[in-house]
Amino acid sequence: MNLIFLGAPGAGKGTNAELIAKKYSLASISTGAILREAIKNETEMGKKAKAIIDDGKLVPDDTIIAIIKERLSNSDCEKGFILDGVPRTLVQARMIDELGIRIDKVINFEVSEDVVLERLSGRRVCADCGSTYHIKNVKSKTEGVCDRCGGRLIIRKDDQPETIKERMSVYEDMTKPLVDYYLKTGKLISINADKEIEKTSLEISVALER
Ligand code: AP5
């Protein structure tokens, strides 16, 4: 089963990708996480992407497609995968089709702007392993410390209020048109992602097994 998770920043794509990937033994592929890792390791790609991500803009399409092509060649994708946050432009969506990458279903996370703001302003991530928490909704056992690896929890640089605004605007202009694109293919499943994590992930599972 090959899936795309589509939705606004903070809609809960990453949180649910982790849960659904575990449940169905899929590889969870987040271009955002891959880029953040490249920035941390100061690779050439990371150096080029840093300012773009910090400003809330989109990394060039050819960089994203190169990441996806390489990542999908890993053996852990054989049983299926979730593309979390990619494609994010019509060009990326068409390139994925042209490469012959089969997509079975596209989960569209519908979420209100107030919820997005509350989720992103309260998000904390582990500086070492990238695990995601929320100061109210998904607390770590010890404040400021990652449950998984003991790393320090930090605020993502692109979760500053001004950058959130820019990311939302980029989503409206560049990514939202993909809802129509995938609606026409008959693969789109829209879910109400304003709900609690467990309820959202259950709704996705039910939709996938329908
Ligand atoms: P990326 O990391 O993909 O960011 P994003 O799409 O903006 O999505 P987020 O990670 O902000 O949110 P999410 O929907 O995964 O929510 P999460 O589960 O964390 O990309 C970052 C940047 O990289 C982009 O801006 C761009 O520059 C670049 N990039 C990446 N892919 C690209 C591409 N394809 N093309 C071009 N550029 C690209 O949840 C958010 C918070 O809410 C968390 O704290 C979580 O604990 C909490 N939460 C989640 N669900 C719930 C719930 N149901 N109830 C309560 N709290 C919840």
PDB file of C-alpha atoms and ligand atoms in Angstrom:
ATOM      1  CA  MET A   1       0.000   0.000   0.000  1.00  0.00           C
ATOM      2  CA  ASN A   2       1.532   3.290  -1.152  1.00  0.00           C
ATOM      3  CA  LEU A   3       0.104   6.441   0.415  1.00  0.00           C
ATOM      4  CA  ILE A   4       0.477  10.205   0.297  1.00  0.00           C
ATOM      5  CA  PHE A   5      -0.327  12.313   3.371  1.00  0.00           C
ATOM      6  CA  LEU A   6      -1.410  15.752   2.233  1.00  0.00           C
ATOM      7  CA  GLY A   7      -2.297  18.715   4.431  1.00  0.00           C
ATOM      8  CA  ALA A   8      -1.404  22.064   5.936  1.00  0.00           C
ATOM      9  CA  PRO A   9       1.606  22.542   8.216  1.00  0.00           C
ATOM     10  CA  GLY A  10       0.783  21.145  11.650  1.00  0.00           C
ATOM     11  CA  ALA A  11      -2.208  19.151  10.406  1.00  0.00           C
ATOM     12  CA  GLY A  12      -0.784  16.030  12.056  1.00  0.00           C
ATOM     13  CA  LYS A  13       0.693  14.309   8.986  1.00  0.00           C
ATOM     14  CA  GLY A  14       3.933  13.289  10.704  1.00  0.00           C
ATOM     15  CA  THR A  15       2.227  12.132  13.906  1.00  0.00           C
ATOM     16  CA  ASN A  16      -0.210   9.921  11.979  1.00  0.00           C
ATOM     17  CA  ALA A  17       2.397   8.746   9.466  1.00  0.00           C
ATOM     18  CA  GLU A  18       4.304   7.216  12.368  1.00  0.00           C
ATOM     19  CA  LEU A  19       1.204   5.443  13.744  1.00  0.00           C
ATOM     20  CA  ILE A  20      -0.114   4.217  10.379  1.00  0.00           C
ATOM     21  CA  ALA A  21       3.354   3.125   9.188  1.00  0.00           C
ATOM     22  CA  LYS A  22       3.755   1.024  12.329  1.00  0.00           C
ATOM     23  CA  LYS A  23       0.278  -0.501  12.050  1.00  0.00           C
ATOM     24  CA  TYR A  24       0.633  -1.516   8.364  1.00  0.00           C
ATOM     25  CA  SER A  25       4.437  -2.089   8.251  1.00  0.00           C
ATOM     26  CA  LEU A  26       5.015   0.755   5.813  1.00  0.00           C
ATOM     27  CA  ALA A  27       8.075   2.965   5.425  1.00  0.00           C
ATOM     28  CA  SER A  28       7.332   6.503   6.585  1.00  0.00           C
ATOM     29  CA  ILE A  29       9.084   9.067   4.420  1.00  0.00           C
ATOM     30  CA  SER A  30       9.086  12.719   5.456  1.00  0.00           C
ATOM     31  CA  THR A  31      10.963  15.057   3.120  1.00  0.00           C
ATOM     32  CA  GLY A  32      10.930  17.644   5.921  1.00  0.00           C
ATOM     33  CA  ALA A  33      12.687  15.207   8.298  1.00  0.00           C
ATOM     34  CA  ILE A  34      15.220  14.184   5.618  1.00  0.00           C
ATOM     35  CA  LEU A  35      16.019  17.851   4.941  1.00  0.00           C
ATOM     36  CA  ARG A  36      16.351  18.658   8.662  1.00  0.00           C
ATOM     37  CA  GLU A  37      18.780  15.727   9.022  1.00  0.00           C
ATOM     38  CA  ALA A  38      20.797  17.074   6.053  1.00  0.00           C
ATOM     39  CA  ILE A  39      20.906  20.506   7.723  1.00  0.00           C
ATOM     40  CA  LYS A  40      22.079  18.950  11.000  1.00  0.00           C
ATOM     41  CA  ASN A  41      24.826  17.026   9.167  1.00  0.00           C
ATOM     42  CA  GLU A  42      25.781  20.132   7.156  1.00  0.00           C
ATOM     43  CA  THR A  43      25.658  18.291   3.824  1.00  0.00           C
ATOM     44  CA  GLU A  44      25.671  20.300   0.573  1.00  0.00           C
ATOM     45  CA  MET A  45      21.916  19.765   0.229  1.00  0.00           C
ATOM     46  CA  GLY A  46      21.392  20.780   3.869  1.00  0.00           C
ATOM     47  CA  LYS A  47      23.372  23.984   3.433  1.00  0.00           C
ATOM     48  CA  LYS A  48      21.277  24.965   0.398  1.00  0.00           C
ATOM     49  CA  ALA A  49      17.968  24.051   2.082  1.00  0.00           C
ATOM     50  CA  LYS A  50      18.534  25.740   5.450  1.00  0.00           C
ATOM     51  CA  ALA A  51      17.634  29.336   4.566  1.00  0.00           C
ATOM     52  CA  ILE A  52      14.667  28.206   2.452  1.00  0.00           C
ATOM     53  CA  ILE A  53      13.183  26.124   5.274  1.00  0.00           C
ATOM     54  CA  ASP A  54      13.890  28.767   7.921  1.00  0.00           C
ATOM     55  CA  ASP A  55      11.969  31.267   5.756  1.00  0.00           C
ATOM     56  CA  GLY A  56       8.995  28.902   5.361  1.00  0.00           C
ATOM     57  CA  LYS A  57       9.441  28.583   1.580  1.00  0.00           C
ATOM     58  CA  LEU A  58       9.610  25.418  -0.528  1.00  0.00           C
ATOM     59  CA  VAL A  59      12.811  23.593  -1.441  1.00  0.00           C
ATOM     60  CA  PRO A  60      13.209  23.245  -5.273  1.00  0.00           C
ATOM     61  CA  ASP A  61      11.176  20.467  -6.902  1.00  0.00           C
ATOM     62  CA  ASP A  62      14.188  18.683  -8.440  1.00  0.00           C
ATOM     63  CA  THR A  63      15.871  18.417  -5.002  1.00  0.00           C
ATOM     64  CA  ILE A  64      12.706  16.872  -3.548  1.00  0.00           C
ATOM     65  CA  ILE A  65      12.295  14.391  -6.390  1.00  0.00           C
ATOM     66  CA  ALA A  66      15.955  13.334  -6.093  1.00  0.00           C
ATOM     67  CA  ILE A  67      15.392  12.687  -2.359  1.00  0.00           C
ATOM     68  CA  ILE A  68      12.280  10.617  -3.061  1.00  0.00           C
ATOM     69  CA  LYS A  69      13.882   8.557  -5.837  1.00  0.00           C
ATOM     70  CA  GLU A  70      16.807   7.646  -3.608  1.00  0.00           C
ATOM     71  CA  ARG A  71      14.681   6.936  -0.535  1.00  0.00           C
ATOM     72  CA  LEU A  72      12.180   4.737  -2.410  1.00  0.00           C
ATOM     73  CA  SER A  73      15.014   2.501  -3.604  1.00  0.00           C
ATOM     74  CA  ASN A  74      15.568   1.338   0.005  1.00  0.00           C
ATOM     75  CA  SER A  75      14.381  -2.191   0.750  1.00  0.00           C
ATOM     76  CA  ASP A  76      12.108  -1.015   3.588  1.00  0.00           C
ATOM     77  CA  CYS A  77       9.761   0.478   0.945  1.00  0.00           C
ATOM     78  CA  GLU A  78       9.019  -2.905  -0.652  1.00  0.00           C
ATOM     79  CA  LYS A  79       5.880  -3.503   1.464  1.00  0.00           C
ATOM     80  CA  GLY A  80       4.672   0.034   0.817  1.00  0.00           C
ATOM     81  CA  PHE A  81       5.293   3.557   1.997  1.00  0.00           C
ATOM     82  CA  ILE A  82       3.802   6.810   3.195  1.00  0.00           C
ATOM     83  CA  LEU A  83       4.978  10.015   1.525  1.00  0.00           C
ATOM     84  CA  ASP A  84       4.537  12.543   4.351  1.00  0.00           C
ATOM     85  CA  GLY A  85       4.498  16.115   3.046  1.00  0.00           C
ATOM     86  CA  VAL A  86       5.394  15.258  -0.528  1.00  0.00           C
ATOM     87  CA  PRO A  87       4.318  16.093  -3.213  1.00  0.00           C
ATOM     88  CA  ARG A  88       3.776  19.706  -2.251  1.00  0.00           C
ATOM     89  CA  THR A  89       3.492  21.259  -5.724  1.00  0.00           C
ATOM     90  CA  LEU A  90       1.749  20.231  -8.937  1.00  0.00           C
ATOM     91  CA  VAL A  91       5.174  19.827 -10.561  1.00  0.00           C
ATOM     92  CA  GLN A  92       6.188  17.307  -7.874  1.00  0.00           C
ATOM     93  CA  ALA A  93       2.898  15.409  -8.257  1.00  0.00           C
ATOM     94  CA  ARG A  94       3.342  15.150 -12.025  1.00  0.00           C
ATOM     95  CA  MET A  95       6.980  14.081 -11.654  1.00  0.00           C
ATOM     96  CA  ILE A  96       5.946  11.310  -9.250  1.00  0.00           C
ATOM     97  CA  ASP A  97       3.428  10.100 -11.853  1.00  0.00           C
ATOM     98  CA  GLU A  98       5.959  10.345 -14.684  1.00  0.00           C
ATOM     99  CA  LEU A  99       8.448   8.269 -12.692  1.00  0.00           C
ATOM    100  CA  GLY A 100       5.818   5.507 -12.520  1.00  0.00           C
ATOM    101  CA  ILE A 101       5.620   5.620  -8.715  1.00  0.00           C
ATOM    102  CA  ARG A 102       2.306   3.906  -7.902  1.00  0.00           C
ATOM    103  CA  ILE A 103       0.125   5.745  -5.412  1.00  0.00           C
ATOM    104  CA  ASP A 104      -2.914   3.891  -4.041  1.00  0.00           C
ATOM    105  CA  LYS A 105      -4.521   6.469  -1.777  1.00  0.00           C
ATOM    106  CA  VAL A 106      -4.034  10.098  -0.792  1.00  0.00           C
ATOM    107  CA  ILE A 107      -5.105  11.092   2.719  1.00  0.00           C
ATOM    108  CA  ASN A 108      -6.049  14.757   2.859  1.00  0.00           C
ATOM    109  CA  PHE A 109      -5.873  16.154   6.416  1.00  0.00           C
ATOM    110  CA  GLU A 110      -8.538  18.844   6.785  1.00  0.00           C
ATOM    111  CA  VAL A 111      -7.811  21.093   9.726  1.00  0.00           C
ATOM    112  CA  SER A 112      -8.883  24.566  10.861  1.00  0.00           C
ATOM    113  CA  GLU A 113      -6.400  27.422  11.037  1.00  0.00           C
ATOM    114  CA  ASP A 114      -6.865  27.896  14.813  1.00  0.00           C
ATOM    115  CA  VAL A 115      -5.967  24.265  15.410  1.00  0.00           C
ATOM    116  CA  VAL A 116      -2.875  24.548  13.194  1.00  0.00           C
ATOM    117  CA  LEU A 117      -1.662  27.584  15.130  1.00  0.00           C
ATOM    118  CA  GLU A 118      -2.227  25.888  18.490  1.00  0.00           C
ATOM    119  CA  ARG A 119      -0.423  22.727  17.348  1.00  0.00           C
ATOM    120  CA  LEU A 120       2.575  24.446  15.799  1.00  0.00           C
ATOM    121  CA  SER A 121       3.071  26.970  18.594  1.00  0.00           C
ATOM    122  CA  GLY A 122       3.086  24.144  21.153  1.00  0.00           C
ATOM    123  CA  ARG A 123       5.187  21.675  19.170  1.00  0.00           C
ATOM    124  CA  ARG A 124       8.544  20.586  20.568  1.00  0.00           C
ATOM    125  CA  VAL A 125      10.981  18.302  18.757  1.00  0.00           C
ATOM    126  CA  CYS A 126      13.982  16.321  19.922  1.00  0.00           C
ATOM    127  CA  ALA A 127      17.224  17.963  18.795  1.00  0.00           C
ATOM    128  CA  ASP A 128      18.816  14.501  18.484  1.00  0.00           C
ATOM    129  CA  CYS A 129      16.255  12.024  17.091  1.00  0.00           C
ATOM    130  CA  GLY A 130      13.579  14.407  15.759  1.00  0.00           C
ATOM    131  CA  SER A 131      10.705  12.862  17.782  1.00  0.00           C
ATOM    132  CA  THR A 132       7.720  15.199  18.019  1.00  0.00           C
ATOM    133  CA  TYR A 133       5.883  16.317  21.179  1.00  0.00           C
ATOM    134  CA  HIS A 134       3.379  18.992  22.135  1.00  0.00           C
ATOM    135  CA  ILE A 135       3.393  20.976  25.380  1.00  0.00           C
ATOM    136  CA  LYS A 136      -0.271  20.110  26.056  1.00  0.00           C
ATOM    137  CA  ASN A 137      -1.325  17.312  23.697  1.00  0.00           C
ATOM    138  CA  VAL A 138       1.707  15.009  23.584  1.00  0.00           C
ATOM    139  CA  LYS A 139       3.818  15.642  26.684  1.00  0.00           C
ATOM    140  CA  SER A 140       7.188  14.028  27.323  1.00  0.00           C
ATOM    141  CA  LYS A 141       7.542  12.220  30.665  1.00  0.00           C
ATOM    142  CA  THR A 142      10.160  14.746  31.809  1.00  0.00           C
ATOM    143  CA  GLU A 143       9.649  18.313  30.641  1.00  0.00           C
ATOM    144  CA  GLY A 144      12.123  19.294  27.915  1.00  0.00           C
ATOM    145  CA  VAL A 145      13.586  15.784  27.590  1.00  0.00           C
ATOM    146  CA  CYS A 146      12.889  13.236  24.818  1.00  0.00           C
ATOM    147  CA  ASP A 147      11.309   9.972  26.065  1.00  0.00           C
ATOM    148  CA  ARG A 148      13.005   7.989  23.295  1.00  0.00           C
ATOM    149  CA  CYS A 149      16.631   9.098  23.468  1.00  0.00           C
ATOM    150  CA  GLY A 150      16.987  11.573  26.346  1.00  0.00           C
ATOM    151  CA  GLY A 151      17.748  14.395  23.877  1.00  0.00           C
ATOM    152  CA  ARG A 152      16.825  18.036  24.475  1.00  0.00           C
ATOM    153  CA  LEU A 153      13.420  19.214  23.223  1.00  0.00           C
ATOM    154  CA  ILE A 154      13.543  22.386  21.152  1.00  0.00           C
ATOM    155  CA  ILE A 155      11.215  24.604  19.093  1.00  0.00           C
ATOM    156  CA  ARG A 156      11.627  24.121  15.329  1.00  0.00           C
ATOM    157  CA  LYS A 157      13.001  27.285  13.790  1.00  0.00           C
ATOM    158  CA  ASP A 158      10.162  27.321  11.248  1.00  0.00           C
ATOM    159  CA  ASP A 159       7.587  27.182  14.066  1.00  0.00           C
ATOM    160  CA  GLN A 160       8.091  30.902  14.853  1.00  0.00           C
ATOM    161  CA  PRO A 161       4.817  32.883  14.344  1.00  0.00           C
ATOM    162  CA  GLU A 162       6.030  34.811  11.263  1.00  0.00           C
ATOM    163  CA  THR A 163       7.328  31.659   9.554  1.00  0.00           C
ATOM    164  CA  ILE A 164       4.121  29.759  10.361  1.00  0.00           C
ATOM    165  CA  LYS A 165       2.201  32.533   8.555  1.00  0.00           C
ATOM    166  CA  GLU A 166       4.451  32.178   5.507  1.00  0.00           C
ATOM    167  CA  ARG A 167       4.177  28.364   5.510  1.00  0.00           C
ATOM    168  CA  MET A 168       0.373  28.616   5.643  1.00  0.00           C
ATOM    169  CA  SER A 169       0.366  31.011   2.713  1.00  0.00           C
ATOM    170  CA  VAL A 170       2.720  28.753   0.706  1.00  0.00           C
ATOM    171  CA  TYR A 171       0.399  25.835   1.489  1.00  0.00           C
ATOM    172  CA  GLU A 172      -2.655  27.731   0.190  1.00  0.00           C
ATOM    173  CA  ASP A 173      -0.900  28.796  -3.039  1.00  0.00           C
ATOM    174  CA  MET A 174       1.254  25.799  -3.912  1.00  0.00           C
ATOM    175  CA  THR A 175      -0.056  22.691  -2.143  1.00  0.00           C
ATOM    176  CA  LYS A 176      -3.830  23.047  -1.808  1.00  0.00           C
ATOM    177  CA  PRO A 177      -4.289  22.697  -5.609  1.00  0.00           C
ATOM    178  CA  LEU A 178      -3.166  19.082  -5.134  1.00  0.00           C
ATOM    179  CA  VAL A 179      -6.503  18.326  -3.462  1.00  0.00           C
ATOM    180  CA  ASP A 180      -8.219  18.818  -6.844  1.00  0.00           C
ATOM    181  CA  TYR A 181      -5.413  17.012  -8.666  1.00  0.00           C
ATOM    182  CA  TYR A 182      -5.899  13.848  -6.591  1.00  0.00           C
ATOM    183  CA  LEU A 183      -9.685  14.200  -6.414  1.00  0.00           C
ATOM    184  CA  LYS A 184      -9.718  13.708 -10.192  1.00  0.00           C
ATOM    185  CA  THR A 185      -7.740  10.462  -9.842  1.00  0.00           C
ATOM    186  CA  GLY A 186     -10.362   9.039  -7.455  1.00  0.00           C
ATOM    187  CA  LYS A 187      -7.647   8.359  -4.857  1.00  0.00           C
ATOM    188  CA  LEU A 188      -8.351  11.223  -2.469  1.00  0.00           C
ATOM    189  CA  ILE A 189      -9.766  10.532   0.994  1.00  0.00           C
ATOM    190  CA  SER A 190     -10.406  13.653   3.082  1.00  0.00           C
ATOM    191  CA  ILE A 191     -10.475  13.245   6.845  1.00  0.00           C
ATOM    192  CA  ASN A 192     -11.325  15.700   9.607  1.00  0.00           C
ATOM    193  CA  ALA A 193      -7.972  16.085  11.382  1.00  0.00           C
ATOM    194  CA  ASP A 194      -9.200  18.554  14.038  1.00  0.00           C
ATOM    195  CA  LYS A 195      -9.879  15.603  16.333  1.00  0.00           C
ATOM    196  CA  GLU A 196      -7.672  13.877  18.915  1.00  0.00           C
ATOM    197  CA  ILE A 197      -4.749  11.824  17.591  1.00  0.00           C
ATOM    198  CA  GLU A 198      -6.317   8.403  18.354  1.00  0.00           C
ATOM    199  CA  LYS A 199      -9.594   9.321  16.635  1.00  0.00           C
ATOM    200  CA  THR A 200      -7.806  10.713  13.579  1.00  0.00           C
ATOM    201  CA  SER A 201      -5.613   7.680  13.187  1.00  0.00           C
ATOM    202  CA  LEU A 202      -8.647   5.375  13.588  1.00  0.00           C
ATOM    203  CA  GLU A 203     -10.505   7.309  10.869  1.00  0.00           C
ATOM    204  CA  ILE A 204      -7.514   6.851   8.546  1.00  0.00           C
ATOM    205  CA  SER A 205      -7.339   3.094   9.264  1.00  0.00           C
ATOM    206  CA  VAL A 206     -11.069   2.680   8.613  1.00  0.00           C
ATOM    207  CA  ALA A 207     -10.738   4.598   5.332  1.00  0.00           C
ATOM    208  CA  LEU A 208      -7.761   2.478   4.240  1.00  0.00           C
ATOM    209  CA  GLU A 209      -9.556  -0.800   4.963  1.00  0.00           C
ATOM    210  CA  ARG A 210     -12.805   0.211   3.265  1.00  0.00           C
TER     211      ARG A 210
HETATM  212  P1  AP5 B   1       7.684  19.452   7.015  1.00  0.00           P
HETATM  213  O1  AP5 B   1       8.503  19.005   8.145  1.00  0.00           O
HETATM  214  O2  AP5 B   1       7.059  18.434   6.139  1.00  0.00           O
HETATM  215  O3  AP5 B   1       6.603  20.474   7.570  1.00  0.00           O
HETATM  216  P2  AP5 B   1       5.037  20.661   7.295  1.00  0.00           P
HETATM  217  O4  AP5 B   1       4.437  20.017   6.100  1.00  0.00           O
HETATM  218  O5  AP5 B   1       4.873  22.128   7.388  1.00  0.00           O
HETATM  219  O6  AP5 B   1       4.393  19.833   8.346  1.00  0.00           O
HETATM  220  P3  AP5 B   1       4.716  19.841   9.847  1.00  0.00           P
HETATM  221  O7  AP5 B   1       5.879  18.938  10.131  1.00  0.00           O
HETATM  222  O8  AP5 B   1       4.823  21.252  10.349  1.00  0.00           O
HETATM  223  O9  AP5 B   1       3.343  19.299  10.446  1.00  0.00           O
HETATM  224  P4  AP5 B   1       2.652  17.886  10.471  1.00  0.00           P
HETATM  225  O10 AP5 B   1       1.416  17.942   9.644  1.00  0.00           O
HETATM  226  O11 AP5 B   1       3.614  16.760  10.216  1.00  0.00           O
HETATM  227  O12 AP5 B   1       2.181  17.891  11.993  1.00  0.00           O
HETATM  228  P5  AP5 B   1       2.751  17.083  13.255  1.00  0.00           P
HETATM  229  O13 AP5 B   1       2.346  15.662  13.145  1.00  0.00           O
HETATM  230  O14 AP5 B   1       4.182  17.408  13.515  1.00  0.00           O
HETATM  231  O15 AP5 B   1       8.537  20.412   6.055  1.00  0.00           O
HETATM  232  C1  AP5 B   1       9.338  21.450   6.602  1.00  0.00           C
HETATM  233  C2  AP5 B   1       9.907  22.287   5.475  1.00  0.00           C
HETATM  234  O16 AP5 B   1      10.731  21.459   4.598  1.00  0.00           O
HETATM  235  C3  AP5 B   1       8.880  22.919   4.531  1.00  0.00           C
HETATM  236  O17 AP5 B   1       8.373  24.138   5.008  1.00  0.00           O
HETATM  237  C4  AP5 B   1       9.723  23.101   3.249  1.00  0.00           C
HETATM  238  O18 AP5 B   1      10.580  24.209   3.347  1.00  0.00           O
HETATM  239  C5  AP5 B   1      10.589  21.837   3.238  1.00  0.00           C
HETATM  240  N1  AP5 B   1       9.932  20.753   2.490  1.00  0.00           N
HETATM  241  C6  AP5 B   1       9.523  19.555   3.000  1.00  0.00           C
HETATM  242  N2  AP5 B   1       8.938  18.815   2.050  1.00  0.00           N
HETATM  243  C7  AP5 B   1       8.971  19.565   0.911  1.00  0.00           C
HETATM  244  C8  AP5 B   1       8.484  19.361  -0.404  1.00  0.00           C
HETATM  245  N3  AP5 B   1       7.859  18.231  -0.750  1.00  0.00           N
HETATM  246  N4  AP5 B   1       8.678  20.340  -1.308  1.00  0.00           N
HETATM  247  C9  AP5 B   1       9.326  21.483  -0.998  1.00  0.00           C
HETATM  248  N5  AP5 B   1       9.788  21.748   0.238  1.00  0.00           N
HETATM  249  C10 AP5 B   1       9.616  20.795   1.186  1.00  0.00           C
HETATM  250  O19 AP5 B   1       1.839  17.765  14.398  1.00  0.00           O
HETATM  251  C11 AP5 B   1       2.021  19.107  14.788  1.00  0.00           C
HETATM  252  C12 AP5 B   1       1.906  19.226  16.311  1.00  0.00           C
HETATM  253  O20 AP5 B   1       0.587  18.923  16.722  1.00  0.00           O
HETATM  254  C13 AP5 B   1       2.811  18.287  17.084  1.00  0.00           C
HETATM  255  O21 AP5 B   1       3.255  18.936  18.249  1.00  0.00           O
HETATM  256  C14 AP5 B   1       1.897  17.082  17.446  1.00  0.00           C
HETATM  257  O22 AP5 B   1       2.305  16.476  18.651  1.00  0.00           O
HETATM  258  C15 AP5 B   1       0.553  17.774  17.580  1.00  0.00           C
HETATM  259  N6  AP5 B   1      -0.580  16.977  17.088  1.00  0.00           N
HETATM  260  C16 AP5 B   1      -0.613  16.231  15.949  1.00  0.00           C
HETATM  261  N7  AP5 B   1      -1.835  15.699  15.776  1.00  0.00           N
HETATM  262  C17 AP5 B   1      -2.588  16.126  16.820  1.00  0.00           C
HETATM  263  C18 AP5 B   1      -3.949  15.926  17.200  1.00  0.00           C
HETATM  264  N8  AP5 B   1      -4.793  15.174  16.462  1.00  0.00           N
HETATM  265  N9  AP5 B   1      -4.405  16.503  18.337  1.00  0.00           N
HETATM  266  C19 AP5 B   1      -3.572  17.267  19.082  1.00  0.00           C
HETATM  267  N10 AP5 B   1      -2.280  17.500  18.790  1.00  0.00           N
HETATM  268  C20 AP5 B   1      -1.784  16.941  17.658  1.00  0.00           C
END
